[in-house]
Coordinates of C-alpha atoms in Angstrom, one line a residue:
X1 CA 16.0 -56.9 12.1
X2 CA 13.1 -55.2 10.8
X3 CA 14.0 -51.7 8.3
X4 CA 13.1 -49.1 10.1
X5 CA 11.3 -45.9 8.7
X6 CA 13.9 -43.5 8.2
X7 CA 16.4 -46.4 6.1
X8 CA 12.6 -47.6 4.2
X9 CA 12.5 -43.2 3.3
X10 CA 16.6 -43.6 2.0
X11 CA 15.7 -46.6 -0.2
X12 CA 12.4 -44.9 -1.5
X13 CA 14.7 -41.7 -2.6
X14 CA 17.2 -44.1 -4.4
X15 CA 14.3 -46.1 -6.0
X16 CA 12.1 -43.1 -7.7
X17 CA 15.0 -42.2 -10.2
X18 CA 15.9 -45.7 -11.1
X19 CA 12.0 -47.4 -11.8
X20 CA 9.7 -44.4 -12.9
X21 CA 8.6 -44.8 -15.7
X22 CA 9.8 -48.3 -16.2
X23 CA 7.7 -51.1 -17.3
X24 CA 7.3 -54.4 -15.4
X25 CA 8.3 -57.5 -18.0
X26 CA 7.7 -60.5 -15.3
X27 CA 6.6 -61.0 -11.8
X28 CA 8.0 -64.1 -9.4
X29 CA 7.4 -64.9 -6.2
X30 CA 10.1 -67.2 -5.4
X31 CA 9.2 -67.9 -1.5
X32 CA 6.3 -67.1 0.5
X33 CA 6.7 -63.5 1.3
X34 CA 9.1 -62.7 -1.6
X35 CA 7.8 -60.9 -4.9
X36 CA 10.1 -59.8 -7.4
X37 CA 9.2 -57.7 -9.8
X38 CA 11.7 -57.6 -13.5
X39 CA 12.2 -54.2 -15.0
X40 CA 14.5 -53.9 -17.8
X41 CA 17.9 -55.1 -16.3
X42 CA 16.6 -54.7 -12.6
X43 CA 15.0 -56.6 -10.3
X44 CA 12.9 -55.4 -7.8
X45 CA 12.6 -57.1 -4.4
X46 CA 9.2 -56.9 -1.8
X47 CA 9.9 -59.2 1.0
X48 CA 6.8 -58.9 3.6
X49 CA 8.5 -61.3 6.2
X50 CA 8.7 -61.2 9.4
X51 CA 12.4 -61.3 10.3
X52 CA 13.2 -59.2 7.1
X53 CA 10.5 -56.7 5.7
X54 CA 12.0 -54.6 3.0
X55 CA 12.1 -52.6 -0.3
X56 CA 14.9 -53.0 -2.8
X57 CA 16.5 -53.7 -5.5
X58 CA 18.4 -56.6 -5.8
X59 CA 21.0 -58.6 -7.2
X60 CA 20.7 -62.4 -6.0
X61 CA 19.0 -64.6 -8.5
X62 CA 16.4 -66.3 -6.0
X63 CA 14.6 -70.1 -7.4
X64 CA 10.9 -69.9 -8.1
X65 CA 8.6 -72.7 -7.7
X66 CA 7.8 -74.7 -10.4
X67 CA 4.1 -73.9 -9.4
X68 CA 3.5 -70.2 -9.4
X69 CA 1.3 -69.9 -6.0
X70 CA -2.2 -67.7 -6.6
X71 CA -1.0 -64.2 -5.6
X72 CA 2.0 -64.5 -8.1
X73 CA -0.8 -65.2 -10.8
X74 CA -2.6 -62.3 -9.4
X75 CA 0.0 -60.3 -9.8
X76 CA 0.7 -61.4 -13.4
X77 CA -2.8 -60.6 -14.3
X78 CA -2.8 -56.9 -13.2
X79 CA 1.1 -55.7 -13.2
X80 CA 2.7 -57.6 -16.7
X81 CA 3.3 -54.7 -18.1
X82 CA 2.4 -52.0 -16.6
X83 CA 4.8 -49.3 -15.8
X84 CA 5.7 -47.2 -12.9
X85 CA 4.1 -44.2 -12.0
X86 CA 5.2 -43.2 -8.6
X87 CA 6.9 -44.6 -5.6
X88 CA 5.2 -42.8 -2.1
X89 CA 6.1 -43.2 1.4
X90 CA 3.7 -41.3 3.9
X91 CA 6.0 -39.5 6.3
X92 CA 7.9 -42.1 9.1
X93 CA 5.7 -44.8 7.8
X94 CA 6.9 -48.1 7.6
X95 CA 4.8 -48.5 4.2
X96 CA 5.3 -48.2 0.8
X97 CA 3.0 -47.6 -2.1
X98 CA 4.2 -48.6 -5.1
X99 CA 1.6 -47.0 -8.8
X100 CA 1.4 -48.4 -11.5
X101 CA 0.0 -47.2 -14.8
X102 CA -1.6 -50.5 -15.7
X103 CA -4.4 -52.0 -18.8
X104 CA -7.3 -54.4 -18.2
X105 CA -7.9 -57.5 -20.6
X106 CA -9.7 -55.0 -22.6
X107 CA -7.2 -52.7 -23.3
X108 CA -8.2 -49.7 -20.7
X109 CA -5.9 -47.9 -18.9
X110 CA -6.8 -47.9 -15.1
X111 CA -4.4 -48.0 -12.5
X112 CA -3.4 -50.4 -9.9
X113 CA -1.1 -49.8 -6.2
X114 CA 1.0 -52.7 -4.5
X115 CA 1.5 -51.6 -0.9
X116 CA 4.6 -52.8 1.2
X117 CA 4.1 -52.7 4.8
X118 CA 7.0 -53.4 6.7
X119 CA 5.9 -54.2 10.4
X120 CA 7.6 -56.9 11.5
X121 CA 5.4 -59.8 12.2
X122 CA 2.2 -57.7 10.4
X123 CA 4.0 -57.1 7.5
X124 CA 2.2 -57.6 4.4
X125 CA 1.7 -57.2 0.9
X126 CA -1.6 -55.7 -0.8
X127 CA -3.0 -55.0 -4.2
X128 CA -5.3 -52.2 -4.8
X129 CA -7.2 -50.7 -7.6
X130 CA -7.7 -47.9 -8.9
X131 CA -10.6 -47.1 -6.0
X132 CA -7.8 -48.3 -3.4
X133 CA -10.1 -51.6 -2.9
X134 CA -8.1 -54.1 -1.9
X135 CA -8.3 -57.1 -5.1
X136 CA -6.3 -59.3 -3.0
X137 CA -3.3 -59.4 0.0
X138 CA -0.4 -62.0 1.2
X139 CA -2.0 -62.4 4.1
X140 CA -5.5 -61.6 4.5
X141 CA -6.9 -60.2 7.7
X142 CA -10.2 -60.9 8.7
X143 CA -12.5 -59.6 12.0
X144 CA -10.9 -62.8 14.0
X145 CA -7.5 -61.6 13.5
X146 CA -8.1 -57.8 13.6
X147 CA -11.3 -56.6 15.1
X148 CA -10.2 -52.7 14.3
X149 CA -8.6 -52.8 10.7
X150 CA -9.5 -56.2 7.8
X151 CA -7.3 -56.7 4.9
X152 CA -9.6 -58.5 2.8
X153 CA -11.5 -58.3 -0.9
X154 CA -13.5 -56.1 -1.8
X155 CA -12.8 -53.8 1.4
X156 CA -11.4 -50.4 0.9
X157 CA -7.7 -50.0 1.9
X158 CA -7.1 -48.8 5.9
X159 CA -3.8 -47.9 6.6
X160 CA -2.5 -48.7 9.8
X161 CA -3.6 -46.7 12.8
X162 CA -1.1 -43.7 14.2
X163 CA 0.7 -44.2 17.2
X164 CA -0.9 -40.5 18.8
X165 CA 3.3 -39.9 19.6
X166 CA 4.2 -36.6 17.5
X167 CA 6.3 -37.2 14.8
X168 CA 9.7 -35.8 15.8
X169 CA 10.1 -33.7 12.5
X170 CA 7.6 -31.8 13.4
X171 CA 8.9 -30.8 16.9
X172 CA 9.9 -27.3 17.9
X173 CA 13.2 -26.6 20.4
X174 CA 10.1 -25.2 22.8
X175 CA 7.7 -27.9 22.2
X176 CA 11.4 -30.2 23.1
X177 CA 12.3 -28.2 26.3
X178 CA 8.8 -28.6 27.5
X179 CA 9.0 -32.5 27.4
X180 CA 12.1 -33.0 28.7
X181 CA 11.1 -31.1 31.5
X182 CA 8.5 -32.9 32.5
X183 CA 10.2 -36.6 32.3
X184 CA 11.4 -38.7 34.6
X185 CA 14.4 -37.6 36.2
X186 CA 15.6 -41.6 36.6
X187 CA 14.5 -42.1 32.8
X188 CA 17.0 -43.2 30.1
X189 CA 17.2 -40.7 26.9
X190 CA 16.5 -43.2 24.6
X191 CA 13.4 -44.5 26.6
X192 CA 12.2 -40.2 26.6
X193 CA 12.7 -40.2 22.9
X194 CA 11.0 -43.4 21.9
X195 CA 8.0 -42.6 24.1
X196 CA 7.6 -39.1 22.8
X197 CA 8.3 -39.2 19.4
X198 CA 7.2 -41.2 16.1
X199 CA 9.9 -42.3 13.7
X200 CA 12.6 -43.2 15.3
X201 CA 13.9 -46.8 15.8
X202 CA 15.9 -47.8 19.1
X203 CA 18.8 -47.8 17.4
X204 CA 18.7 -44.3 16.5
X205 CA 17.4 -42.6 20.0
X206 CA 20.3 -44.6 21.1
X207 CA 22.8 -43.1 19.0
X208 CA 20.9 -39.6 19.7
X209 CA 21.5 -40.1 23.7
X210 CA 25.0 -41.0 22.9
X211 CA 25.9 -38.0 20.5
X212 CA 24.1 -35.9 23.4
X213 CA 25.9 -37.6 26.7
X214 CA 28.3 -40.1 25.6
X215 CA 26.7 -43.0 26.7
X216 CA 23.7 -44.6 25.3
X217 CA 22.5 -45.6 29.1
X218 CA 22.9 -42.1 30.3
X219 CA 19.1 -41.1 32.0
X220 CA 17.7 -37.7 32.0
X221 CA 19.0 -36.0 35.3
X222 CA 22.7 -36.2 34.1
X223 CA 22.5 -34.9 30.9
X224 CA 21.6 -31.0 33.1
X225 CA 19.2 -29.6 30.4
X226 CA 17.7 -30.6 26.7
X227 CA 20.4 -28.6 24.6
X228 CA 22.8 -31.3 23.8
X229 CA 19.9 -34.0 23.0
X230 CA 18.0 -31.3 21.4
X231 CA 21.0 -30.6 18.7
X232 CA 21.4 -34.2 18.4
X233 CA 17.8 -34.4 17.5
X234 CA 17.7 -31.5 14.9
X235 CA 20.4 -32.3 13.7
X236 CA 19.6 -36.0 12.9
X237 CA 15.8 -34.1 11.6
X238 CA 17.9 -31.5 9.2
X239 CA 19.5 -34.6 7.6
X240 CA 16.2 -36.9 6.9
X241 CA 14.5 -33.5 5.5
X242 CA 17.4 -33.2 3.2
X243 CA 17.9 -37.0 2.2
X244 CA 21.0 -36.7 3.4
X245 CA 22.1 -40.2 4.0
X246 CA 24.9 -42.8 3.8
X247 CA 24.6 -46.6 3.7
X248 CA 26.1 -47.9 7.0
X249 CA 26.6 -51.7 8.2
X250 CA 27.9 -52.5 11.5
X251 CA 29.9 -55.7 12.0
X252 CA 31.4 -57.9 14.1
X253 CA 34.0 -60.4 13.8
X254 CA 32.4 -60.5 10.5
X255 CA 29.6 -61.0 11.2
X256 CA 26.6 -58.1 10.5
X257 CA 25.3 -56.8 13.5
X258 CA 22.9 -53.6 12.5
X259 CA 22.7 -51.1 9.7
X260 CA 22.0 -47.4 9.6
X261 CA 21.3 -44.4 7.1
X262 CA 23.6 -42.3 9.0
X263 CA 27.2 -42.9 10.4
X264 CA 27.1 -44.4 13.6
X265 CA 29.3 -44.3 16.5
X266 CA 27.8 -46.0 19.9
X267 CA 29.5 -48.8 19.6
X268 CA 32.7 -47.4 19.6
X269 CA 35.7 -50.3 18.6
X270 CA 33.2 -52.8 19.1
X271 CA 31.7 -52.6 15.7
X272 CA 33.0 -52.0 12.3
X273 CA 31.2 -49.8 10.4
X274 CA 31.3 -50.4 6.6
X275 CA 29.6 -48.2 4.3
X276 CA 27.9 -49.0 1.0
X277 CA 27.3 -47.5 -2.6
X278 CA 23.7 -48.1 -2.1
X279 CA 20.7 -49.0 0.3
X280 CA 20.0 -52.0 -2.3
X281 CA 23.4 -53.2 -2.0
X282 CA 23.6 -53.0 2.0
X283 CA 20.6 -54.6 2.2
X284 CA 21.5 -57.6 -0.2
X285 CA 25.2 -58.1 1.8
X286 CA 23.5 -58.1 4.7
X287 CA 20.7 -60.2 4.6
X288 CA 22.7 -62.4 2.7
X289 CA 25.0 -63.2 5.6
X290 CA 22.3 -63.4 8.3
X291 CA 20.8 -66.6 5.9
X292 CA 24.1 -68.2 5.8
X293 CA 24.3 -67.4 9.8
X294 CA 20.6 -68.9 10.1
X295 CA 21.6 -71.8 7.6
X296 CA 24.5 -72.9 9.7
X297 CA 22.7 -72.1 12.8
X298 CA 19.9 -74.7 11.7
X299 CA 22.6 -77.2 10.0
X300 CA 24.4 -77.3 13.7
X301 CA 20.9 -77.5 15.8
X302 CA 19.8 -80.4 12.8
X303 CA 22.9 -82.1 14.3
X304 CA 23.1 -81.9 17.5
X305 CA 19.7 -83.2 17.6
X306 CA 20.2 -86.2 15.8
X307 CA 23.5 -86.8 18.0
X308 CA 21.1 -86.6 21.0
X309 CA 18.3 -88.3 19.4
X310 CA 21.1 -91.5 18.6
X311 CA 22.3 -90.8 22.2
X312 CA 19.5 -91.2 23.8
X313 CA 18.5 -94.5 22.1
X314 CA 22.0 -96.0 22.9
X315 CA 21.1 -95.2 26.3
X316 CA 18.0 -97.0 26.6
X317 CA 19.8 -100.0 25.2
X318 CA 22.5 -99.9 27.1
X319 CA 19.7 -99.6 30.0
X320 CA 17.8 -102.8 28.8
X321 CA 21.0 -104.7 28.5
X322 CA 22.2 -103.5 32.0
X323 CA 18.7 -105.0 33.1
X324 CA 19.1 -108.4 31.4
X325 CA 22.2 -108.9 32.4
X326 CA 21.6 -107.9 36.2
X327 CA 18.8 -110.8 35.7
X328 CA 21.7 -113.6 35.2
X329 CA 23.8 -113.2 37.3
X330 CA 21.7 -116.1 39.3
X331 CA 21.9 -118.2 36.8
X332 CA 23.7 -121.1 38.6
X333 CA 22.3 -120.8 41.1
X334 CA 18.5 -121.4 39.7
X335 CA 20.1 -124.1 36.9

């Protein structure tokens, strides 16, 4: 799953304190859409995938090339080291910028901005200098790809375009009333919130609709007014202003199902929740174990193809043979 804005705001808050200030000593990219930047004893993780887009630190030693690929040289031309200036999120964005306080080849300070944006499959990774052109981008975007917004050279930086939906920290109990009144009596909560507001992840508006009606399918007719999914709402609001959050995974069987910045309870006994010291640890235990489930997953379909594969050839054989041997069966007959 992709980190949603709210969990990307919980990891910014635990990052600040640990890297400002902090200079970079290497820079790897050990996969495609992995860069890892090494502070002093830490090791910072951008992963623009996307399956897994994220910000953290982390502790699993990952193998690099034995090629560096261009935008890890890039990246060691402009970030060895400089250090850390700040670490911003504009508000429910799913991007990060990450400053730098950074020196030329000639010695003069200047500064330099690697921006994270974690959207799923148009997640990417882009340098920018001190003018917020963009010097170069994991995946560059030209007028083919995106008629509206390029990601290319020499182009100044465009973040992504807003949604129009109002951001639901900045809505009012009145401004709340007056939406839900004019939904869709048939319409699930979750689908009301999602529509109106901007920030919240499905996972959340369904935990929201079940705090509100006990049931995360529950539609807008039976909950009988907006009070109970307009506490829910501020509620959930009063804890994101104050960074008040707690590292939740949700298992099953083992297995990792969903995680959360906030305890959740929709799935009842069907889930375990665990909780975490950290963001960066949640995120490294869990990721971890959907790559072993995709590595088994792809070791059993590797398999069962090449048992089909061989079955399938022993079939034509035994086809070809059946043939041939329906063919002598006259052979007396024409000897």
């Amino acid at each position: 799953m992709a980190i949603d804005a709210i969990c990307l705001t919980a990891v910014v808050e635990e990052l600040k304190p640990q890297l400002l200030g902090l200079r970079v000593d290497k820079v790897q990219q050990p996969a495609r859409d992995q860069v890892v930047l090494l502070f002093r004893g830490k090791r910072l993780l951008f992963n623009a995938g996307a399956g897994a887009p994220r910000l953290q630190l982390t502790e699993i030693l990952r193998d690099n090339p034995a090629e560096p690929p261009m935008f890890c040289m890039l990246l060691r031309k402009h970030l060895s080291g400089a250090r850390v200036a700040d670490i911003v999120q504009p508000p429910l964005e799913r991007l990060v910028r990450v400053e730098f306080d950074a020196s030329d080849e000639l010695g003069r300070a200047g500064k330099r901005t690697l921006v994270l944006e974690a959207m799923g499959r148009r997640s990417n990774l882009i340098l920018l200098d001190e003018e917020d052109r963009v010097i170069d981008s994991l995946r560059r975007v030209d007028a083919d790809m995106s008629a509206q917004r390029q990601v290319l050279p020499g182009l100044f930086y465009q973040p992504p375009a807003s949604t129009g939906r109002l951001p639901f920290l900045e809505e009012t109990e009145e401004g709340f009333a007056a939406r839900f009144a004019a939904a869709p009596a048939e319409k699930t909560l979750d689908a009301f919130l999602l529509d109106q507001y901007f920030g919240l992840s499905p996972l959340m508006a369904r935990e929201l609709a079940f705090q509100a009606a006990g049931d995360t399918d529950a539609r807008v007719f039976q909950l009988g007014g907006p009070g109970p999914l307009w506490r829910a709402l501020e509620d959930f609001s009063n804890r994101v202003r104050d960074n008040r959050f707690t590292p939740v995974c949700l298992t099953w069987e083992g297995r990792p199902l969903d995680f959360a910045c906030v305890p959740v309870g929709q799935y009842g006994g069907g889930a375990e929740a665990v909780t975490y010291p950290s963001f960066s640890a949640l995120l490294d235990a869990f990721y971890a174990a959907r790559e072993r489930q995709e590595r088994a997953r792809q070791r059993g379909a590797d398999l069962l193809r090449a048992a089909s594969t061989a079955r399938d050839r022993l079939r034509r054989k035994l086809a070809l043979q059946e043939k041939e041997y329906a063919e002598t069966q006259n052979r007396d007959k024409l000897r």
